[in-house]
Structures are given as structure tokens and as C-alpha cells.
C-alpha positions as semicolon CSV with decimal commas, in nm:
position;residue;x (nm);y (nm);z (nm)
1;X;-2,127;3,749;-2,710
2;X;-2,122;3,465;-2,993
3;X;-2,126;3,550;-3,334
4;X;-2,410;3,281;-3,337
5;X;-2,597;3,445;-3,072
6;X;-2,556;3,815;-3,263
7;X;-2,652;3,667;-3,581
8;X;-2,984;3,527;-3,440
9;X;-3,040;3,887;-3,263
10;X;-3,043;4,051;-3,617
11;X;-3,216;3,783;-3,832
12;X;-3,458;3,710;-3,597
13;X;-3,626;4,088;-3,575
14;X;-3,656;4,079;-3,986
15;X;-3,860;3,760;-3,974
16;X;-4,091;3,902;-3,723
17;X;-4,112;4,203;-3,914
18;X;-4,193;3,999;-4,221
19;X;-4,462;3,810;-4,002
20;X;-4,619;4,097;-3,845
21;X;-4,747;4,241;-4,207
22;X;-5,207;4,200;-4,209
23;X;-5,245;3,967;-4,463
24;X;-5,338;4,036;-4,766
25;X;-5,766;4,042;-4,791
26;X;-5,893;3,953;-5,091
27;X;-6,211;4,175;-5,303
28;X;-6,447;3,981;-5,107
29;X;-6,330;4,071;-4,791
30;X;-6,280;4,471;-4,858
31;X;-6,615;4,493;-5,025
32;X;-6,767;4,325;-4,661
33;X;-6,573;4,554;-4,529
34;X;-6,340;4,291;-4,293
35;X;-5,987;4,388;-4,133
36;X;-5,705;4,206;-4,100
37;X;-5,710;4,092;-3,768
38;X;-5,463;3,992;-3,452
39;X;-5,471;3,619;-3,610
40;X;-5,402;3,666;-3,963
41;X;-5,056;3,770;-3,838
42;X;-4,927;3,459;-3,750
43;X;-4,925;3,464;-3,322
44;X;-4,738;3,113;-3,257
45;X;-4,478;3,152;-3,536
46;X;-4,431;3,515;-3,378
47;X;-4,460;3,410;-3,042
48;X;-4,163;3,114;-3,082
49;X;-3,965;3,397;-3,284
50;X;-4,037;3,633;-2,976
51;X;-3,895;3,379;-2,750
52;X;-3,587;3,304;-2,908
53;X;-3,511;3,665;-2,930
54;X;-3,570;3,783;-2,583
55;X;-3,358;3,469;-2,489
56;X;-3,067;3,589;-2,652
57;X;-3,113;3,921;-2,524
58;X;-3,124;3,789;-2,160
59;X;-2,797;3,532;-2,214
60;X;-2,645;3,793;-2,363
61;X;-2,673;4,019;-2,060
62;X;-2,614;3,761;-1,806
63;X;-2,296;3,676;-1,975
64;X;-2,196;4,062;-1,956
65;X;-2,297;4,054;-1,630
66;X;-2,057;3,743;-1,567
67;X;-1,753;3,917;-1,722
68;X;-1,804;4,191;-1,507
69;X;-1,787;4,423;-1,801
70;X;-1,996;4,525;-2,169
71;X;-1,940;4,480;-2,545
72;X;-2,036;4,754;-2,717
73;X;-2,089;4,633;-3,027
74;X;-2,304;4,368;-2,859
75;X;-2,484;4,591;-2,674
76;X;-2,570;4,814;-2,995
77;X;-2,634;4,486;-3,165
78;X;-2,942;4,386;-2,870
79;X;-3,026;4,775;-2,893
80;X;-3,060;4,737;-3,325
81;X;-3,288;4,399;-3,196
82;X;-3,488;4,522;-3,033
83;X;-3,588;4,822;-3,210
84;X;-3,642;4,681;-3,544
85;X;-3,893;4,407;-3,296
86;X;-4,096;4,734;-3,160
87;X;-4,132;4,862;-3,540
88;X;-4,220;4,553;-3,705
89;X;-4,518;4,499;-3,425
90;X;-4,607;4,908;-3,440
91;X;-4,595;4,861;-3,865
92;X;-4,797;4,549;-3,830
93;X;-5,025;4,749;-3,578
94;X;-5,056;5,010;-3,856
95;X;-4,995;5,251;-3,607
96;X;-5,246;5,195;-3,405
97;X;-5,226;5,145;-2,991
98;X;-5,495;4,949;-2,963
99;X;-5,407;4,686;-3,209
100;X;-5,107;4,685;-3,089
101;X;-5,215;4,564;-2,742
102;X;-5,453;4,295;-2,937
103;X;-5,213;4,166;-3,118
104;X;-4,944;4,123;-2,858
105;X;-5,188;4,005;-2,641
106;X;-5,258;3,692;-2,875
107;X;-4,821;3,650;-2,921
108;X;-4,764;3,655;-2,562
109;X;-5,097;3,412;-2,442
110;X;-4,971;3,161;-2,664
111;X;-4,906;2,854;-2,532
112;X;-4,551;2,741;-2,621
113;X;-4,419;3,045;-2,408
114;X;-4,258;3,012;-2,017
115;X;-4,419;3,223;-1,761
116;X;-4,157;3,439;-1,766
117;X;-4,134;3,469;-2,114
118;X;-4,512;3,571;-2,110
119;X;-4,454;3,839;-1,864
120;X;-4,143;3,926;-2,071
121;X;-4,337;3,967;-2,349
122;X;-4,650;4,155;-2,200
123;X;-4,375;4,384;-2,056
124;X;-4,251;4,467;-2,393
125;X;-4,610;4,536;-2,544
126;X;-4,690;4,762;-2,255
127;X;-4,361;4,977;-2,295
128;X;-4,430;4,993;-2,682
129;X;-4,777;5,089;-2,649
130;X;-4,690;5,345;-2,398
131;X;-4,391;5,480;-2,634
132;X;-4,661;5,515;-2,929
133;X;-4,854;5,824;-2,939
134;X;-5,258;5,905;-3,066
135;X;-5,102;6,014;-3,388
136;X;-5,129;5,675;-3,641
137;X;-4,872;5,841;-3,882
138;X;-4,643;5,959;-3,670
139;X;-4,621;5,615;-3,512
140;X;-4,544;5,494;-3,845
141;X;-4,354;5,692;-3,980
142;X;-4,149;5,918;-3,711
143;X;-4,141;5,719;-3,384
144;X;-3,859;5,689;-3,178
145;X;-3,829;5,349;-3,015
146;X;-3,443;5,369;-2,882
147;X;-3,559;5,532;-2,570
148;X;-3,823;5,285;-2,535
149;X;-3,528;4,989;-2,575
150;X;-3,291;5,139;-2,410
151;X;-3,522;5,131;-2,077
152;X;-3,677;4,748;-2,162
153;X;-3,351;4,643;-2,201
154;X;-3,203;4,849;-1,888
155;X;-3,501;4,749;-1,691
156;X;-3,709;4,382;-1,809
157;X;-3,401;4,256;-1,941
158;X;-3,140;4,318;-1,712
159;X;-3,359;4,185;-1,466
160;X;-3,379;3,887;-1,618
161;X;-3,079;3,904;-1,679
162;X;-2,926;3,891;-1,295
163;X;-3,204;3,648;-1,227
164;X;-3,047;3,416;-1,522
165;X;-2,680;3,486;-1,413
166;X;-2,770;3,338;-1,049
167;X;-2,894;3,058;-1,179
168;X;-2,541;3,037;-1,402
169;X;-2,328;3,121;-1,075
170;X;-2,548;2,877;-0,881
171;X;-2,493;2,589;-1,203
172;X;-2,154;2,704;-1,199
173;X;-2,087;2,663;-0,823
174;X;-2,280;2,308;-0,854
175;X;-2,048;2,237;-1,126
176;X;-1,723;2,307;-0,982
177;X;-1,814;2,113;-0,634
178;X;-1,926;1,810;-0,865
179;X;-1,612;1,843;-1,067
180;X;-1,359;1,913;-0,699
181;X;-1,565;1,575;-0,538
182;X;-1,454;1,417;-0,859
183;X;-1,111;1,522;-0,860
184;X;-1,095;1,435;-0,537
185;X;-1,266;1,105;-0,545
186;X;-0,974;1,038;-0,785
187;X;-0,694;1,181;-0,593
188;X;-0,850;0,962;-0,314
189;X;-0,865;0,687;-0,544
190;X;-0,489;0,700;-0,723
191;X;-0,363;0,712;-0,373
192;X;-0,562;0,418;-0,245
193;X;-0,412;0,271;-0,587
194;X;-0,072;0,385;-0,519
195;X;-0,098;0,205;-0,141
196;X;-0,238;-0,103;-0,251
197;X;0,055;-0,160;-0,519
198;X;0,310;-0,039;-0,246
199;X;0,168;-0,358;-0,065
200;X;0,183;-0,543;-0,332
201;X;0,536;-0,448;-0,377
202;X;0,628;-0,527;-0,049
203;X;0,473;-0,835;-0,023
204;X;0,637;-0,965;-0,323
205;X;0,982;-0,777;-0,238
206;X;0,948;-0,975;0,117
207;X;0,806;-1,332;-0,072
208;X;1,128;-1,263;-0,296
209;X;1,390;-1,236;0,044
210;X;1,185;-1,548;0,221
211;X;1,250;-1,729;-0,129
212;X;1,613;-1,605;-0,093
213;X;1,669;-1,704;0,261
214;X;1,492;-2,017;0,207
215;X;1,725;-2,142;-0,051
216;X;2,064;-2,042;0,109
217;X;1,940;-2,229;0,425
218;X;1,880;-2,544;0,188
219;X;2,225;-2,473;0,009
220;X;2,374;-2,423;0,349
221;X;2,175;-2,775;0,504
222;X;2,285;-2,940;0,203
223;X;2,665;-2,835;0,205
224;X;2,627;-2,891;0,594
225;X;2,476;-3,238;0,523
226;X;2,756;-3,269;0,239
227;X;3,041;-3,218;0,480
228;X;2,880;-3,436;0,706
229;X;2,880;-3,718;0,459
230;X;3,227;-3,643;0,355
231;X;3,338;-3,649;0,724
232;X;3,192;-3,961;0,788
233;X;3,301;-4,146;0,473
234;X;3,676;-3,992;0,589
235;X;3,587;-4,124;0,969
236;X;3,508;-4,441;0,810
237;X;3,778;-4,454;0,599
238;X;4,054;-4,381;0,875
239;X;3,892;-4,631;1,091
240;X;3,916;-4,911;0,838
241;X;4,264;-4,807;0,740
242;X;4,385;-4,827;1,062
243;X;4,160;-5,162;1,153
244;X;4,337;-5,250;0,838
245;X;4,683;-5,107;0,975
246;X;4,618;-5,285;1,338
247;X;4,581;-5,630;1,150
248;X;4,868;-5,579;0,932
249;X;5,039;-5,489;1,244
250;X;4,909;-5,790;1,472
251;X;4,997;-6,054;1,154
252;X;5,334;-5,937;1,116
253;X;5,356;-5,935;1,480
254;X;5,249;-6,285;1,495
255;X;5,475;-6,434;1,218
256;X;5,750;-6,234;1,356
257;X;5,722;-6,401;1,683
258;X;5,648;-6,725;1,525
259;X;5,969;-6,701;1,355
260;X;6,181;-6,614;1,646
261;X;6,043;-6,870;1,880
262;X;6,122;-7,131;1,562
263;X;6,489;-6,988;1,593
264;X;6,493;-6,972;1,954
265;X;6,385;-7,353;2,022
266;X;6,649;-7,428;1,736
267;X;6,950;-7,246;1,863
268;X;7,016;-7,409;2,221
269;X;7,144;-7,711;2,069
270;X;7,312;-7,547;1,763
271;X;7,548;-7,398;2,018
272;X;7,601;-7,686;2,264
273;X;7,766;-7,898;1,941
274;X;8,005;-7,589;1,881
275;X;8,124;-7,513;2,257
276;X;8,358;-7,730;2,375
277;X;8,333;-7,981;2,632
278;X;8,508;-7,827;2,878
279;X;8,357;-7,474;2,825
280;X;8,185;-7,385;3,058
281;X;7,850;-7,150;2,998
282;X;7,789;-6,795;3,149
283;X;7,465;-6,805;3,166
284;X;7,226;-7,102;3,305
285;X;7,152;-7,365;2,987
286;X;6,782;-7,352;3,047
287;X;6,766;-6,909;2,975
288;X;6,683;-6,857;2,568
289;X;6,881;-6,644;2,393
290;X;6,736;-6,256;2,394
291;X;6,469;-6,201;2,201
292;X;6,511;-5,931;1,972
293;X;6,227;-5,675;1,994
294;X;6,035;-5,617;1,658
295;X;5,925;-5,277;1,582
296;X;5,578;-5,381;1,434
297;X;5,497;-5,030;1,299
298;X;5,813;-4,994;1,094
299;X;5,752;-5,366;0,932
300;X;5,426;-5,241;0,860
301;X;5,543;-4,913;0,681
302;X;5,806;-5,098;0,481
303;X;5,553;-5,324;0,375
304;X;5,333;-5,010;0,223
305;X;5,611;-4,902;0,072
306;X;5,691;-5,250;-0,050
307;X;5,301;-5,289;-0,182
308;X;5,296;-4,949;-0,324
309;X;5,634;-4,998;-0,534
310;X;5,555;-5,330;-0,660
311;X;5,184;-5,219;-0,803
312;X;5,018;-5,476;-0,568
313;X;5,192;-5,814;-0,682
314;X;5,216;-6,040;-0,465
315;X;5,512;-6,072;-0,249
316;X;5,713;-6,245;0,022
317;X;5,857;-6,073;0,354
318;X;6,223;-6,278;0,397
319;X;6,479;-6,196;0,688
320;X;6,844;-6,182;0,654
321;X;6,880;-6,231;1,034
322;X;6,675;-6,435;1,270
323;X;6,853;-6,273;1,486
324;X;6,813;-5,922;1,397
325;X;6,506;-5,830;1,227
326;X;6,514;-5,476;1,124
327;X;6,418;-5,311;0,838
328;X;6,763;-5,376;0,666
329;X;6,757;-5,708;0,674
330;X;6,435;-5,765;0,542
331;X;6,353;-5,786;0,164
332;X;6,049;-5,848;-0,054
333;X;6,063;-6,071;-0,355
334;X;5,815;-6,070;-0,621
335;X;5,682;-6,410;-0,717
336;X;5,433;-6,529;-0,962
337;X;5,109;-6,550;-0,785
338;X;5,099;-6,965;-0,854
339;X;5,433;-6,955;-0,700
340;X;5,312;-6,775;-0,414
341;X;5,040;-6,998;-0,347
342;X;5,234;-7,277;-0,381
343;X;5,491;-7,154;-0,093
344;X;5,233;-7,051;0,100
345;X;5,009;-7,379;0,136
């Protein structure tokens, strides 16, 4: 039991005590012969004391009753209650029964009290005035009340007492399903919590590999795209280098021929003058010497050799030979580029 709840049990029993004293009457009132009655005593305070008191007796049970087991010292505690309670309302009684029921009969109609506190209470006045015998000074001054509490609290208050502790069990019981929905309400909830951030993960884990894929598919389009460009600038390239080559090829080709047919129409009658008279020819007057054959590609590659050793000045292709133009009887000469012009036009 709480201390508070053991301190109230002893306090409270003095103040009724203190309560339950017939007021004082004054000359007047002895000489008309008038008694202190039931409501000089004080009923309501009493009756709110009364309450208090038998409520602490019943918790304290019912919470005995809930550990399965008894305190002794509480238990002599509610015992030392309510005995001093019986005396102070036999005192105030002056010993007498029938006060006794008058009196208690204005505490426990009053007002402020449950129903069961008022049939608590007329309990307890019927067990004291039952206890009390026809002798007015022995009630006063030699009765034994412990039996008396010993059975009201046995009996009244132990009853109350298992009445009180269902309705803790059944609080309880309401308690602990309230408190398992709400544990469970938040289990339910965390994991609802827990699955919606799992999707919220795996969204963003999946935006992050769509991002991911997306950009190496625009790094590989570009490098494809890149290489595509490159390829084509180097197609490009190759085919103007060797449009570049053909015409380089088809020129020299051309002068070459140019040159030779120049010599050919000039050699006939170079070599009639130096034969003799009577000499005569092998072969008919009207065939042209053989015409040397040209390699075209191997004029063109000594003249990118020629270009790329003379830094791009301008230069002349001579022969040695008319008659045999290969690459060892040609030279390149650098010239002035007026000079060049000027051979050239």
C-alpha cells in the first residue's frame, strides 16, 4: 500500500474522532434542558471524511487482492482505521445505541455519498451498533471493536474490495488491448513506412541506372557519331587525295606524251641528215621511233618527294633523255616564282 494511502488511513480516523465530539451547549441550553443532537456533530464534513476512509480501505484491499498476497503492516494499519472510526462515532454517541444509529443515519443519508458508499456506511453503523452493548459505560470505556473490524473489513470491505479489483482487471484488460492495438497500429505503421521508403529506394536506385544507361548510350551515339565524322572526313580526304593523285597523274601523263610526240615528229629527219646516202634503213621510213613507256605513278611519287623536300616552292620537272624518261633522268630545279611564271606563259 502507499505511504500516502496509510497516512490518510490514520489521520483521517482522528479528524472524525475530533468531529464526532456534541458540541459544546451553552447555560441556556442546559438550563432548557436541550441535547446535543445528530446535527451538531458535523454529518457532511463526517460523511466526506467517511468516504475517503472507506475508499482507502477498499483500494487498499483490491490492490492486495491484485498481488495475490497481504501486507501486514497494512493490514494492521486498515485494522488501527477502522477501530479508532467505530470509537470516535461510539464516544460521540456517548455510549449510547440509539444515538449511534441517529447519528450515522444522518452521515450516511448525506448527499455527497455513492450508493455504495451509503450502503458501506449503513453497513458499518449496523455492525457497530450490534458490537455495543445496553451498558453506556462499558461502551465507553471497555468495548472491544477489533472483532467488530476484523469482520467489516473481512466481510463489507473485502467485498468491495473484489467488486473494485474487477473493475481494475477489467480497466486493466481494456488498457492493455488499447495499448497492444496501439503497438500494433505502429508496428503496422513503421512497416508500411519501411515499404514505402523501400519503393522509394528503388525507384530512385532504378531512375539512377536509367540516368546511367541513358548517358553511356549518348556517350556511345556520340563517339559512334564521332567516328562516323572522322571516317568520313578520312573517306573524303582519301578521295580528294587520290582525285588529286589521278590529276597529277593524268597532267604528267599528258606533258609526258606531249613531249615525246615533240621528239618523235623531230627525230625522223635528225637521222636521215646523219645516215648516209647509200645506207639503207631496216625498218620502213614512215614507222616512229619506239615510244618509251612512262611510268606515270613513279613521276608522280618523285614529284611528292620533290614538293615535300623543297617546302612547296615552285619547281620545274626537266628530262635528261627524251628518249628515256625515268626517274634518273629527271630533275627538279627551284626557280623564283616570277621566273616560273615567266617560263611558263
Amino acid at each position: 500500500m502507499a505511504p500516502k494511502a496509510l497516512l490518510l488511513i490514520v489521520a483521517l480516523p482522528l479528524a472524525m474522532g475530533r468531529l464526532l465530539r456534541p458540541t459544546e451547549l451553552s447555560f441556556t441550553d442546559v438550563r432548557h434542558g436541550r441535547e446535543a443532537t445528530a446535527m451538531d456533530m458535523r454529518p457532511d464534513v463526517v460523511a466526506k471524511l467517511f468516504s475517503t476512509v472507506e475508499e482507502q480501505w477498499v483500494d487498499g484491499e483490491a490492490a492486495a487482492l491484485q498481488r495475490g498476497s497481504h501486507e501486514a503492516f497494512a493490514d494492521a494499519a486498515m485494522q488501527n482505521s477502522c477501530m479508532k472510526v467505530a470509537k470516535a462515532v461510539v464516544d460521540g454517541a456517548d455510549g449510547k445505541r440509539e444515538r449511534v444509529n441517529e447519528y450515522m443515519e444522518a452521515v450516511c443519508g448525506q448527499d455527497l455519498l455513492s450508493p455504495a458508499t451509503k450502503e458501506m456506511c449503513h453497513r458499518f453503523s449496523h455492525d457497530v451498533a450490534l458490537a455495543m452493548r445496553g451498558d453506556e459505560s462499558f461502551n465507553r470505556e471497555e468495548l472491544d471493536l477489533s472483532g467488530f473490524c476484523q469482520s467489516f473489513l473481512s466481510g463489507a470491505v473485502a467485498t468491495a474490495a473484489a467488486a473494485k479489483k474487477a473493475e481494475l482487471d477489467l480497466e486493466a484488460d481494456k488498457q492493455a488491448k488499447a495499448a497492444e492495438a496501439e503497438a500494433l497500429a505502429e508496428r503496422k505503421a513503421a512497416y508500411e513506412r519501411s515499404l514505402k521508403e523501400a519503393e522509394l529506394q528503388q525507384a530512385k536506385a532504378q531512375k539512377t541506372a536509367e540516368e546511367a544507361q541513358l548517358k553511356e548510350a549518348e556517350a556511345t551515339k556520340a563517339a559512334q557519331e564521332e567516328a562516323a565524322r572522322e571516317e568520313a572526313q578520312a573517306q573524303k580526304k582519301a578521295a580528294e587525295e587520290a582525285a588529286l593523285k589521278k590529276a597529277r597523274e593524268a597532267k604528267v601523263l599528258k606533258t609526258a606524251s606531249t613531249r615525246q610526240a615533240e621528239q618523235s615528229r623531230s627525230r625522223p629527219s635528225n637521222a636521215t641528215a646523219a645516215r648516209p646516202s647509200n645506207a639503207t634503213s631496216t625498218r620502213p621510213s614512215n614507222v616512229a621511233v619506239e615510244k618509251q613507256v612512262v611510268n606515270v605513278s613513279d613521276v608522280v611519287a618523285y614529284l611528292d618527294r620533290a614538293a615535300d623536300e623543297s617546302e612547296e616552292k615552285p619547281m620545274i620537272l626537266r628530262f635528261s633523255s627524251a628518249l628515256t624518261p625515268v626517274p634518273g633522268n629527271w630533275s627538279v630545279e627551284q626557280k623564283h616564282p616570277q621566273a616560273v611564271n615567266g617560263s611558263r606563259a
